[in-house]
Amino acid sequence: MSTETTTIPAEVAAHVLSHFGRGGYPAGDWAESLITLIDRADMANRAKLLAAFPDYGAAVLLAKYDEEGIATLQRIAQGETVAVDSSPNVPF
């Protein structure tokens, strides 16, 4: 398992929370489309998107697959510094 971390900015956390209806605030059209693509992508395309946009990718994976993901994103959106594993053990 990798020990690398991905930094998720507060703004990204807020955008992803809004996408999943859990608070935050809406992203602009482009970023919302990106979040939707990551959320809906098949395994191969999700991997490509995560490589290109690691902060949004990590945030979407947290929201979808981590039991504490929404709470983690809420803390990040509120300005807390939280280290996130860059290679979470989630279904790709």
XYZ file of N, CA and C in Angstrom:
276
model
N 0.835 -1.176 0.000
C 0.000 0.000 0.000
C 0.880 1.239 0.000
N 0.511 2.226 -0.769
C 1.266 3.459 -0.887
C 1.080 4.331 0.343
N 2.116 5.106 0.658
C 2.005 6.035 1.775
C 1.843 7.462 1.271
N 1.689 7.636 -0.034
C 1.482 8.957 -0.604
C 0.119 9.484 -0.160
N 0.019 10.808 -0.122
C -1.259 11.411 0.206
C -1.662 12.372 -0.898
N -2.939 12.594 -0.998
C -3.485 13.554 -1.944
C -4.108 14.666 -1.130
N -3.801 15.886 -1.493
C -4.415 17.026 -0.815
C -5.709 17.362 -1.531
N -6.771 17.404 -0.764
C -8.069 17.798 -1.302
C -8.346 19.203 -0.786
N -8.363 20.195 -1.674
C -8.668 21.554 -1.235
C -10.101 21.670 -0.710
N -10.329 22.618 0.172
C -11.658 22.829 0.751
C -12.706 23.043 -0.335
N -12.352 23.776 -1.377
C -13.294 24.049 -2.460
C -13.704 22.766 -3.183
N -12.749 21.884 -3.421
C -13.046 20.602 -4.085
C -13.957 19.764 -3.188
N -13.651 19.710 -1.903
C -14.493 18.962 -0.965
C -15.926 19.501 -0.988
N -16.061 20.822 -0.982
C -17.398 21.439 -1.004
C -18.139 21.102 -2.290
N -17.445 21.108 -3.413
C -18.080 20.775 -4.693
C -18.580 19.333 -4.703
N -17.753 18.418 -4.211
C -18.134 17.002 -4.210
C -19.273 16.755 -3.225
N -19.227 17.393 -2.075
C -20.332 17.271 -1.115
C -21.639 17.734 -1.753
N -21.606 18.844 -2.465
C -22.812 19.350 -3.122
C -23.308 18.359 -4.173
N -22.401 17.796 -4.941
C -22.772 16.814 -5.974
C -23.543 15.642 -5.376
N -23.116 15.205 -4.181
C -23.759 14.070 -3.528
C -24.883 14.502 -2.570
N -25.239 15.782 -2.593
C -26.342 16.277 -1.779
C -26.064 16.253 -0.290
N -24.811 16.473 0.090
C -24.427 16.376 1.501
C -23.811 17.665 2.027
N -24.253 18.799 1.505
C -23.715 20.082 1.958
C -22.823 20.683 0.898
N -21.864 21.472 1.342
C -20.957 22.114 0.405
C -21.668 23.158 -0.427
N -21.104 23.437 -1.574
C -21.736 24.374 -2.496
C -21.420 23.929 -3.921
N -22.305 24.282 -4.869
C -22.167 23.786 -6.230
C -20.890 24.266 -6.913
N -20.355 23.407 -7.742
C -19.222 23.751 -8.600
C -19.761 24.460 -9.839
N -18.863 25.053 -10.583
C -19.237 25.597 -11.889
C -19.543 24.459 -12.848
N -19.992 24.806 -14.020
C -20.399 23.797 -14.996
C -19.288 22.800 -15.320
N -18.071 23.298 -15.560
C -16.973 22.419 -15.949
C -16.621 21.458 -14.825
N -16.447 21.989 -13.625
C -16.067 21.129 -12.494
C -17.188 20.151 -12.153
N -18.437 20.586 -12.261
C -19.547 19.665 -11.991
C -19.575 18.545 -13.021
N -19.282 18.873 -14.263
C -19.207 17.832 -15.296
C -18.077 16.852 -14.990
N -16.948 17.360 -14.539
C -15.824 16.499 -14.176
C -16.210 15.563 -13.039
N -16.839 16.092 -12.002
C -17.266 15.267 -10.870
C -18.234 14.189 -11.345
N -19.174 14.552 -12.189
C -20.138 13.594 -12.725
C -19.436 12.516 -13.543
N -18.456 12.916 -14.361
C -17.716 11.925 -15.156
C -16.974 10.943 -14.261
N -16.295 11.446 -13.233
C -15.574 10.560 -12.322
C -16.564 9.631 -11.622
N -17.673 10.175 -11.193
C -18.697 9.400 -10.484
C -19.259 8.278 -11.355
N -19.428 8.521 -12.639
C -20.097 7.568 -13.525
C -19.160 6.724 -14.376
N -17.875 7.023 -14.364
C -16.929 6.377 -15.284
C -16.754 4.895 -14.999
N -16.461 4.150 -16.074
C -16.077 2.757 -15.908
C -14.643 2.720 -15.365
N -14.155 1.523 -15.066
C -12.853 1.376 -14.415
C -11.720 2.030 -15.197
N -11.654 1.782 -16.485
C -10.541 2.295 -17.291
C -10.564 3.819 -17.371
N -11.726 4.373 -17.621
C -11.822 5.823 -17.740
C -11.696 6.525 -16.387
N -12.174 5.897 -15.338
C -12.005 6.474 -14.005
C -10.516 6.576 -13.667
N -9.749 5.550 -13.994
C -8.306 5.581 -13.727
C -7.647 6.752 -14.455
N -8.040 7.002 -15.689
C -7.492 8.121 -16.459
C -7.861 9.458 -15.817
N -9.103 9.586 -15.405
C -9.541 10.830 -14.771
C -8.847 11.055 -13.430
N -8.658 9.971 -12.671
C -7.974 10.100 -11.378
C -6.519 10.515 -11.566
N -5.880 10.027 -12.621
C -4.497 10.411 -12.891
C -4.403 11.895 -13.250
N -5.382 12.384 -13.989
C -5.362 13.773 -14.431
C -5.867 14.751 -13.374
N -6.799 14.314 -12.540
C -7.432 15.185 -11.544
C -7.464 14.480 -10.189
N -6.296 14.303 -9.568
C -6.237 13.503 -8.337
C -7.045 14.071 -7.171
N -7.157 15.386 -7.063
C -7.910 15.950 -5.949
C -9.408 15.658 -6.090
N -9.964 15.897 -7.266
C -11.378 15.573 -7.477
C -11.608 14.067 -7.418
N -10.682 13.302 -7.980
C -10.812 11.847 -7.945
C -10.839 11.317 -6.530
N -9.903 11.770 -5.698
C -9.851 11.312 -4.312
C -11.122 11.694 -3.558
N -11.623 12.899 -3.820
C -12.833 13.351 -3.130
C -14.052 12.527 -3.525
N -14.187 12.233 -4.817
C -15.324 11.420 -5.280
C -15.225 10.010 -4.702
N -14.024 9.423 -4.711
C -13.866 8.078 -4.154
C -14.187 8.055 -2.667
N -13.780 9.077 -1.942
C -14.125 9.155 -0.515
C -15.636 9.166 -0.335
N -16.299 10.028 -1.090
C -17.751 10.162 -0.950
C -18.480 8.869 -1.285
N -18.005 8.161 -2.301
C -18.702 6.965 -2.769
C -18.389 5.703 -1.971
N -17.136 5.556 -1.546
C -16.710 4.246 -1.061
C -16.179 4.197 0.373
N -15.889 5.310 0.973
C -15.313 5.303 2.309
C -16.424 5.536 3.340
N -16.473 4.677 4.327
C -17.512 4.778 5.358
C -17.508 6.147 6.044
N -16.342 6.724 6.206
C -16.213 8.039 6.840
C -15.949 9.143 5.811
N -16.131 8.840 4.543
C -15.771 9.770 3.481
C -16.508 11.093 3.515
N -17.815 11.045 3.702
C -18.593 12.289 3.748
C -18.144 13.136 4.928
N -17.973 12.529 6.093
C -17.520 13.275 7.271
C -16.130 13.867 7.038
N -15.263 13.106 6.380
C -13.921 13.602 6.067
C -14.008 14.806 5.144
N -14.818 14.707 4.099
C -14.978 15.833 3.173
C -15.593 17.050 3.864
N -16.515 16.818 4.783
C -17.106 17.935 5.519
C -16.053 18.647 6.369
N -15.162 17.873 6.990
C -14.080 18.488 7.777
C -13.147 19.287 6.868
N -12.825 18.728 5.716
C -11.958 19.438 4.775
C -12.623 20.730 4.315
N -13.903 20.663 3.965
C -14.631 21.840 3.493
C -14.694 22.928 4.558
N -14.648 22.537 5.821
C -14.673 23.499 6.931
C -13.291 24.053 7.249
N -12.292 23.623 6.476
C -10.968 24.188 6.643
C -9.982 23.357 7.430
N -10.383 22.174 7.881
C -9.446 21.317 8.588
C -8.491 20.669 7.587
N -7.269 20.457 7.999
C -6.291 19.773 7.165
C -6.401 18.282 7.425
N -6.664 17.527 6.364
C -6.845 16.088 6.478
C -6.019 15.412 5.389
N -5.165 14.465 5.787
C -4.396 13.693 4.807
C -5.265 12.543 4.311
N -5.260 12.354 3.011
C -6.075 11.317 2.395
C -5.160 10.372 1.627
N -5.301 9.098 1.867
C -4.518 8.090 1.152
C -4.782 8.206 -0.335
N -3.716 8.333 -1.131
C -3.889 8.515 -2.572
C -4.221 7.242 -3.310
N -4.124 6.113 -2.634
C -4.463 4.845 -3.285
C -5.402 4.054 -2.388
N -6.627 4.581 -2.205
C -7.563 3.890 -1.321
C -7.942 2.529 -1.860
N -8.300 1.640 -0.960
C -8.697 0.299 -1.348
C -10.198 0.309 -1.642
N -10.539 0.782 -2.830
C -11.942 0.873 -3.239
C -12.106 0.201 -4.590
N -13.332 -0.209 -4.904
C -13.559 -0.794 -6.222
C -13.297 0.244 -7.297
N -12.559 -0.133 -8.285
C -12.263 0.770 -9.381
C -13.269 0.497 -10.447
